[in-house]
Amino acid sequence: MSLTKDPERLYADEFNADGTEKNKIRGGTLYLVTTPIGNLADLSERAKKVLSGVDFVAAEDTRNSAKLLAYFGIRKPLVSYFEHNKRERGEIIANRLAAGESCALVTDAGMPGISDPGEDLVKLCAERGIPVTAVPGPCAALSALTLSGLATSRFAFEGFLSTNRGERGRRLAELAGDTRTLIFYEAPHKLKTTLSDLYAAFGDRKISLCRELTKLNEEIVRVSLSEAVELYNDHEPRGEYVLIVEGASEQPKESEFAGMSVVEQVEYYISQGMTKMEAVKACARDRGVMKNEVYKAVVGIEADKGE
Ligand code: SAM
């Protein structure tokens, strides 16, 4: 599509130059249909058209999606596709697509495949040569990023942190030196713990807490991590949150540990959830020295302590 100054021609219209319909539903195709993240007016015209036109809709929670479809007066057969049935249900959906039916995949909110089922079905279709196309729309992560007031040119989407403490610690230690803006999803009842963990791992960086986006109580709180921890000491988090965290400063990694000895740095990494060997490796990488050198220093100290 070429963009011209003529507003009539800014967006592709319904018909191709040869008169064929542009948005005609194609059989044998999976449509990833993005649904609103809170504001029903965000369901696009094309999304409505596709949901009305496909043979069936695969939904993360059929009760939620049935309500959405009913609100827009769309009646369509629904099948469930979610985390715990995605293997066998994915096979059935792929077989129906291969036989020529069209399917729209929707999740509870936002873009299918972003921290919710979708990834696996698209992978399966890709493996089998089944066409997949997107009907894009709101995504909480990108809406929050653009509202955060933090750098948007380079970012990393991390989704939900693991609830396993070791895994979470390792991931945060890994991210501590990442200079890109970081995006996390979090449930309200886990927010306080996550803010404390982010503060412990990253220090006092900027954070934008983006809550209830596109809804009546939308709120963007731009503070430092220590302020965020303090803020939620006083009141309970409510609603849905995306956390946008400033990346590490561009200074060389070494300066972050400038005041620490090799052994202190290894102990710091271990306290963040790394195993001893992972901590030794990370420390050697940060300092540009051989792993053996770091290992010897750690073992030497342990021997002195009689460990
Ligand atoms: N696929 C969705 C998307 O495109 O953003 C994300 C689904 S994920 C299971 C749900 C998480 O997204 C929530 O826990 C929250 O972190 C974030 N989220 C969804 N809607 C939101 C909203 N309106 N405001 C803030 N965060 C939201």
CSV table of C-alpha atoms and ligand atoms in Angstrom, one decimal:
chain,number,residue,atom,x,y,z
A,1,MET,CA,0.0,0.0,0.0
A,2,SER,CA,1.4,3.4,-0.9
A,3,LEU,CA,0.7,6.3,1.4
A,4,THR,CA,-0.4,9.5,-0.3
A,5,LYS,CA,-1.6,12.8,1.1
A,6,ASP,CA,-5.1,12.0,0.0
A,7,PRO,CA,-6.9,10.8,3.2
A,8,GLU,CA,-9.2,8.7,1.1
A,9,ARG,CA,-6.2,6.7,0.0
A,10,LEU,CA,-4.3,6.7,3.3
A,11,TYR,CA,-5.6,3.3,4.2
A,12,ALA,CA,-6.2,0.4,1.9
A,13,ASP,CA,-9.9,0.2,1.1
A,14,GLU,CA,-12.1,-2.8,0.8
A,15,PHE,CA,-11.4,-3.7,-2.8
A,16,ASN,CA,-8.3,-4.4,-4.8
A,17,ALA,CA,-7.7,-2.5,-8.1
A,18,ASP,CA,-9.1,-5.5,-10.0
A,19,GLY,CA,-12.4,-5.3,-8.0
A,20,THR,CA,-11.7,-8.4,-5.8
A,21,GLU,CA,-12.6,-8.1,-2.1
A,22,LYS,CA,-9.5,-7.4,0.0
A,23,ASN,CA,-10.7,-8.6,3.4
A,24,LYS,CA,-12.5,-11.7,2.1
A,25,ILE,CA,-12.2,-14.6,4.6
A,26,ARG,CA,-9.9,-17.2,3.2
A,27,GLY,CA,-10.6,-20.9,3.9
A,28,GLY,CA,-7.8,-22.9,5.5
A,29,THR,CA,-6.4,-19.8,7.3
A,30,LEU,CA,-5.8,-19.1,11.0
A,31,TYR,CA,-6.6,-15.5,11.9
A,32,LEU,CA,-5.0,-14.2,15.1
A,33,VAL,CA,-7.6,-11.7,16.2
A,34,THR,CA,-6.6,-9.2,18.9
A,35,THR,CA,-9.4,-8.3,21.3
A,36,PRO,CA,-9.7,-5.3,23.7
A,37,ILE,CA,-7.6,-5.1,26.9
A,38,GLY,CA,-10.4,-3.3,28.7
A,39,ASN,CA,-12.3,-1.0,26.4
A,40,LEU,CA,-14.7,-2.7,24.1
A,41,ALA,CA,-14.6,0.2,21.6
A,42,ASP,CA,-11.0,-1.0,20.8
A,43,LEU,CA,-12.3,-4.0,18.8
A,44,SER,CA,-11.5,-3.1,15.2
A,45,GLU,CA,-14.0,-3.2,12.3
A,46,ARG,CA,-11.8,-5.8,10.7
A,47,ALA,CA,-11.8,-7.9,13.8
A,48,LYS,CA,-15.6,-7.9,13.9
A,49,LYS,CA,-15.7,-8.7,10.2
A,50,VAL,CA,-13.3,-11.7,10.6
A,51,LEU,CA,-15.0,-13.0,13.8
A,52,SER,CA,-18.3,-12.9,11.9
A,53,GLY,CA,-16.9,-14.5,8.7
A,54,VAL,CA,-14.8,-17.4,9.9
A,55,ASP,CA,-16.1,-20.9,10.3
A,56,PHE,CA,-15.3,-21.1,14.0
A,57,VAL,CA,-13.5,-19.3,16.8
A,58,ALA,CA,-10.9,-20.9,19.1
A,59,ALA,CA,-10.9,-19.1,22.5
A,60,GLU,CA,-8.8,-19.2,25.7
A,61,ASP,CA,-12.0,-19.0,27.8
A,62,THR,CA,-15.2,-19.7,25.7
A,63,ARG,CA,-17.4,-18.1,28.4
A,64,ASN,CA,-15.5,-14.7,28.2
A,65,SER,CA,-15.4,-14.8,24.4
A,66,ALA,CA,-19.0,-15.8,24.1
A,67,LYS,CA,-19.9,-12.6,26.0
A,68,LEU,CA,-17.6,-10.5,23.7
A,69,LEU,CA,-19.2,-12.0,20.6
A,70,ALA,CA,-22.7,-11.5,22.0
A,71,TYR,CA,-22.0,-7.9,22.8
A,72,PHE,CA,-21.2,-7.3,19.1
A,73,GLY,CA,-24.1,-9.5,17.9
A,74,ILE,CA,-21.9,-12.2,16.5
A,75,ARG,CA,-23.0,-15.8,16.7
A,76,LYS,CA,-20.2,-18.3,16.0
A,77,PRO,CA,-19.3,-21.9,17.1
A,78,LEU,CA,-16.6,-21.7,19.8
A,79,VAL,CA,-14.0,-24.3,20.7
A,80,SER,CA,-11.7,-23.9,23.7
A,81,TYR,CA,-7.9,-23.6,23.3
A,82,PHE,CA,-6.0,-23.0,26.4
A,83,GLU,CA,-2.8,-23.9,28.3
A,84,HIS,CA,-3.9,-27.3,29.5
A,85,ASN,CA,-5.6,-28.6,26.3
A,86,LYS,CA,-3.4,-26.9,23.7
A,87,ARG,CA,-1.6,-30.1,22.5
A,88,GLU,CA,-4.6,-32.3,21.6
A,89,ARG,CA,-6.9,-29.3,20.7
A,90,GLY,CA,-4.1,-27.7,18.6
A,91,GLU,CA,-4.1,-31.0,16.5
A,92,ILE,CA,-7.8,-30.8,16.0
A,93,ILE,CA,-7.8,-27.2,15.0
A,94,ALA,CA,-4.9,-27.7,12.6
A,95,ASN,CA,-6.7,-30.6,11.0
A,96,ARG,CA,-9.8,-28.6,10.5
A,97,LEU,CA,-7.7,-25.8,9.0
A,98,ALA,CA,-5.9,-28.2,6.7
A,99,ALA,CA,-9.4,-29.5,5.6
A,100,GLY,CA,-10.2,-25.9,4.4
A,101,GLU,CA,-12.1,-24.3,7.4
A,102,SER,CA,-11.2,-20.9,8.6
A,103,CYS,CA,-10.6,-20.2,12.3
A,104,ALA,CA,-10.1,-17.0,14.4
A,105,LEU,CA,-8.0,-17.4,17.5
A,106,VAL,CA,-8.8,-15.1,20.4
A,107,THR,CA,-7.6,-15.0,24.0
A,108,ASP,CA,-9.1,-13.4,27.1
A,109,ALA,CA,-7.6,-10.0,26.3
A,110,GLY,CA,-5.2,-8.4,23.8
A,111,MET,CA,-2.9,-10.1,21.3
A,112,PRO,CA,-3.0,-13.9,21.0
A,113,GLY,CA,0.5,-15.3,21.6
A,114,ILE,CA,1.7,-12.5,24.0
A,115,SER,CA,1.8,-14.2,27.4
A,116,ASP,CA,-1.2,-16.4,26.5
A,117,PRO,CA,-1.9,-19.4,24.3
A,118,GLY,CA,-1.3,-18.8,20.6
A,119,GLU,CA,2.4,-19.3,20.2
A,120,ASP,CA,2.1,-23.1,19.9
A,121,LEU,CA,-0.8,-23.1,17.5
A,122,VAL,CA,1.0,-20.7,15.2
A,123,LYS,CA,4.1,-23.0,15.4
A,124,LEU,CA,2.0,-26.0,14.5
A,125,CYS,CA,0.4,-24.2,11.5
A,126,ALA,CA,3.9,-22.9,10.4
A,127,GLU,CA,5.2,-26.5,10.5
A,128,ARG,CA,2.2,-27.7,8.4
A,129,GLY,CA,2.3,-24.9,5.9
A,130,ILE,CA,-1.1,-23.6,7.1
A,131,PRO,CA,-1.5,-19.9,6.4
A,132,VAL,CA,-1.7,-17.6,9.5
A,133,THR,CA,-2.6,-13.9,9.4
A,134,ALA,CA,-2.9,-11.2,12.0
A,135,VAL,CA,-5.8,-8.9,12.8
A,136,PRO,CA,-3.8,-6.6,15.1
A,137,GLY,CA,-5.0,-4.3,17.9
A,138,PRO,CA,-4.2,-3.4,21.5
A,139,CYS,CA,-1.4,-5.2,23.4
A,140,ALA,CA,-0.9,-4.2,27.1
A,141,ALA,CA,2.9,-4.4,26.8
A,142,LEU,CA,3.3,-2.0,24.0
A,143,SER,CA,0.6,0.4,25.2
A,144,ALA,CA,2.4,0.6,28.5
A,145,LEU,CA,5.8,1.0,27.0
A,146,THR,CA,4.7,3.9,24.9
A,147,LEU,CA,3.0,5.6,27.9
A,148,SER,CA,5.9,5.0,30.3
A,149,GLY,CA,8.0,8.0,29.4
A,150,LEU,CA,11.0,5.7,29.3
A,151,ALA,CA,13.2,4.9,26.3
A,152,THR,CA,11.2,3.0,23.7
A,153,SER,CA,13.8,2.5,21.0
A,154,ARG,CA,15.3,-0.7,22.5
A,155,PHE,CA,13.2,-2.8,24.8
A,156,ALA,CA,12.9,-6.4,26.1
A,157,PHE,CA,9.6,-8.1,26.8
A,158,GLU,CA,9.9,-10.4,29.8
A,159,GLY,CA,6.2,-11.1,30.5
A,160,PHE,CA,5.5,-12.8,33.9
A,161,LEU,CA,8.6,-13.6,36.0
A,162,SER,CA,8.8,-17.2,37.2
A,163,THR,CA,7.2,-17.9,40.7
A,164,ASN,CA,10.1,-20.3,41.4
A,165,ARG,CA,12.5,-18.2,43.5
A,166,GLY,CA,15.7,-19.7,42.0
A,167,GLU,CA,14.6,-19.2,38.4
A,168,ARG,CA,13.3,-15.7,39.2
A,169,GLY,CA,16.6,-14.7,40.9
A,170,ARG,CA,18.7,-16.1,38.0
A,171,ARG,CA,16.6,-14.2,35.4
A,172,LEU,CA,16.8,-10.9,37.3
A,173,ALA,CA,20.6,-11.3,37.8
A,174,GLU,CA,20.8,-11.9,34.0
A,175,LEU,CA,18.8,-8.8,33.3
A,176,ALA,CA,20.6,-6.5,35.7
A,177,GLY,CA,23.1,-5.4,33.1
A,178,ASP,CA,20.6,-5.2,30.2
A,179,THR,CA,20.5,-1.6,28.9
A,180,ARG,CA,17.1,-2.0,27.2
A,181,THR,CA,13.9,-0.9,28.8
A,182,LEU,CA,12.3,-4.0,30.4
A,183,ILE,CA,8.6,-4.9,30.3
A,184,PHE,CA,7.0,-7.2,32.9
A,185,TYR,CA,3.4,-8.3,33.4
A,186,GLU,CA,2.3,-8.9,37.0
A,187,ALA,CA,-0.9,-9.9,38.9
A,188,PRO,CA,-1.9,-7.5,41.6
A,189,HIS,CA,-1.5,-10.0,44.5
A,190,LYS,CA,2.2,-10.6,43.5
A,191,LEU,CA,3.0,-7.0,42.8
A,192,LYS,CA,4.6,-6.1,46.1
A,193,THR,CA,7.0,-9.1,46.1
A,194,THR,CA,7.9,-8.3,42.5
A,195,LEU,CA,8.7,-4.7,43.2
A,196,SER,CA,10.9,-5.7,46.1
A,197,ASP,CA,12.7,-8.2,43.9
A,198,LEU,CA,13.2,-5.7,41.1
A,199,TYR,CA,14.6,-3.2,43.6
A,200,ALA,CA,17.0,-5.7,45.1
A,201,ALA,CA,18.2,-6.8,41.7
A,202,PHE,CA,18.4,-3.5,39.8
A,203,GLY,CA,18.9,-0.8,42.4
A,204,ASP,CA,16.9,2.4,42.4
A,205,ARG,CA,16.0,2.7,38.7
A,206,LYS,CA,13.0,4.4,37.2
A,207,ILE,CA,9.8,2.4,36.9
A,208,SER,CA,6.4,3.2,35.3
A,209,LEU,CA,3.5,1.2,36.7
A,210,CYS,CA,0.8,1.2,34.1
A,211,ARG,CA,-2.5,0.1,35.6
A,212,GLU,CA,-5.9,-0.7,34.1
A,213,LEU,CA,-5.0,0.5,30.6
A,214,THR,CA,-7.9,1.7,28.4
A,215,LYS,CA,-10.3,1.3,31.4
A,216,LEU,CA,-12.0,3.9,33.5
A,217,ASN,CA,-9.3,3.8,36.2
A,218,GLU,CA,-6.3,3.9,33.9
A,219,GLU,CA,-3.3,5.2,35.8
A,220,ILE,CA,0.4,5.6,35.0
A,221,VAL,CA,2.6,6.1,38.1
A,222,ARG,CA,6.2,7.1,37.2
A,223,VAL,CA,8.5,6.7,40.2
A,224,SER,CA,11.8,5.1,41.2
A,225,LEU,CA,11.8,1.4,42.4
A,226,SER,CA,12.3,2.4,46.0
A,227,GLU,CA,9.4,4.8,45.8
A,228,ALA,CA,7.3,2.1,44.2
A,229,VAL,CA,8.1,-0.3,47.0
A,230,GLU,CA,7.2,2.3,49.6
A,231,LEU,CA,4.0,3.3,47.8
A,232,TYR,CA,2.6,-0.2,47.9
A,233,ASN,CA,3.6,-0.6,51.6
A,234,ASP,CA,0.7,1.8,52.2
A,235,HIS,CA,-2.0,0.5,49.9
A,236,GLU,CA,-3.1,-2.7,48.2
A,237,PRO,CA,-2.5,-3.1,44.5
A,238,ARG,CA,-5.7,-3.4,42.5
A,239,GLY,CA,-6.4,-4.2,38.8
A,240,GLU,CA,-4.0,-5.2,36.0
A,241,TYR,CA,-0.5,-3.9,35.8
A,242,VAL,CA,2.3,-3.7,33.3
A,243,LEU,CA,5.7,-2.7,34.8
A,244,ILE,CA,8.1,-0.7,32.6
A,245,VAL,CA,11.6,-0.6,34.1
A,246,GLU,CA,14.4,1.6,33.0
A,247,GLY,CA,17.4,-0.3,31.5
A,248,ALA,CA,20.8,-0.4,33.1
A,249,SER,CA,23.0,2.6,32.5
A,250,GLU,CA,25.3,2.3,29.5
A,251,GLN,CA,28.5,2.4,31.7
A,252,PRO,CA,30.7,-0.6,31.5
A,253,LYS,CA,29.4,-3.4,33.7
A,254,GLU,CA,32.6,-3.4,35.7
A,255,SER,CA,31.8,-0.1,37.3
A,256,GLU,CA,28.6,-1.5,38.9
A,257,PHE,CA,30.8,-3.8,40.9
A,258,ALA,CA,33.7,-1.4,41.3
A,259,GLY,CA,33.5,-1.4,45.0
A,260,MET,CA,33.3,-5.2,45.3
A,261,SER,CA,36.0,-7.8,45.4
A,262,VAL,CA,35.7,-10.8,43.1
A,263,VAL,CA,34.4,-12.9,45.9
A,264,GLU,CA,31.8,-10.3,47.0
A,265,GLN,CA,30.6,-10.1,43.4
A,266,VAL,CA,30.2,-13.9,43.2
A,267,GLU,CA,28.4,-13.9,46.6
A,268,TYR,CA,26.1,-11.2,45.3
A,269,TYR,CA,25.2,-13.2,42.2
A,270,ILE,CA,24.5,-16.3,44.4
A,271,SER,CA,22.3,-14.2,46.6
A,272,GLN,CA,20.3,-13.4,43.5
A,273,GLY,CA,19.6,-17.1,42.8
A,274,MET,CA,22.6,-18.2,40.6
A,275,THR,CA,24.5,-21.4,41.4
A,276,LYS,CA,28.1,-21.0,42.4
A,277,MET,CA,29.3,-22.0,38.9
A,278,GLU,CA,26.9,-19.6,37.1
A,279,ALA,CA,28.0,-16.8,39.5
A,280,VAL,CA,31.7,-17.6,38.7
A,281,LYS,CA,31.0,-17.5,35.0
A,282,ALA,CA,29.0,-14.2,35.2
A,283,CYS,CA,31.7,-12.6,37.3
A,284,ALA,CA,34.5,-13.7,34.9
A,285,ARG,CA,32.4,-12.4,31.9
A,286,ASP,CA,31.8,-9.0,33.6
A,287,ARG,CA,35.5,-8.5,34.5
A,288,GLY,CA,36.9,-9.9,31.2
A,289,VAL,CA,39.0,-12.5,33.1
A,290,MET,CA,39.3,-16.3,32.9
A,291,LYS,CA,36.7,-18.4,34.8
A,292,ASN,CA,39.6,-20.3,36.6
A,293,GLU,CA,40.9,-17.1,38.0
A,294,VAL,CA,37.6,-16.3,39.6
A,295,TYR,CA,37.1,-19.8,40.7
A,296,LYS,CA,40.5,-20.0,42.4
A,297,ALA,CA,39.8,-16.7,44.3
A,298,VAL,CA,36.4,-18.1,45.6
A,299,VAL,CA,37.9,-21.5,46.5
A,300,GLY,CA,40.9,-19.9,48.2
A,301,ILE,CA,38.6,-17.8,50.5
A,302,GLU,CA,36.4,-20.9,51.2
A,303,ALA,CA,39.5,-22.9,52.1
A,304,ASP,CA,40.7,-20.0,54.4
A,305,LYS,CA,37.3,-20.1,56.1
A,306,GLY,CA,37.6,-23.9,56.4
A,307,GLU,CA,34.5,-24.6,54.2
B,1,SAM,N1,-2.2,-11.0,25.4
B,1,SAM,C1,-2.3,-9.9,26.4
B,1,SAM,C2,-1.7,-8.7,25.7
B,1,SAM,O1,-1.7,-8.6,24.5
B,1,SAM,O2,-1.3,-7.8,26.4
B,1,SAM,C3,-1.7,-10.2,27.7
B,1,SAM,C4,-2.3,-11.4,28.4
B,1,SAM,S1,-1.6,-11.7,30.0
B,1,SAM,C5,-2.3,-13.3,30.3
B,1,SAM,C6,-2.4,-10.7,31.1
B,1,SAM,C7,-1.5,-9.6,31.7
B,1,SAM,O3,-1.5,-8.5,30.7
B,1,SAM,C8,-2.1,-9.0,32.9
B,1,SAM,O4,-1.7,-9.8,34.1
B,1,SAM,C9,-1.4,-7.7,32.9
B,1,SAM,O5,-0.1,-7.7,33.4
B,1,SAM,C10,-1.5,-7.3,31.4
B,1,SAM,N2,-2.7,-6.6,31.1
B,1,SAM,C11,-3.7,-7.0,30.4
B,1,SAM,N3,-4.6,-6.0,30.3
B,1,SAM,C12,-4.2,-5.0,30.9
B,1,SAM,C13,-4.6,-3.6,31.1
B,1,SAM,N4,-5.8,-3.3,30.7
B,1,SAM,N5,-3.9,-2.8,31.9
B,1,SAM,C14,-2.7,-3.2,32.3
B,1,SAM,N6,-2.2,-4.4,32.1
B,1,SAM,C15,-2.9,-5.3,31.4
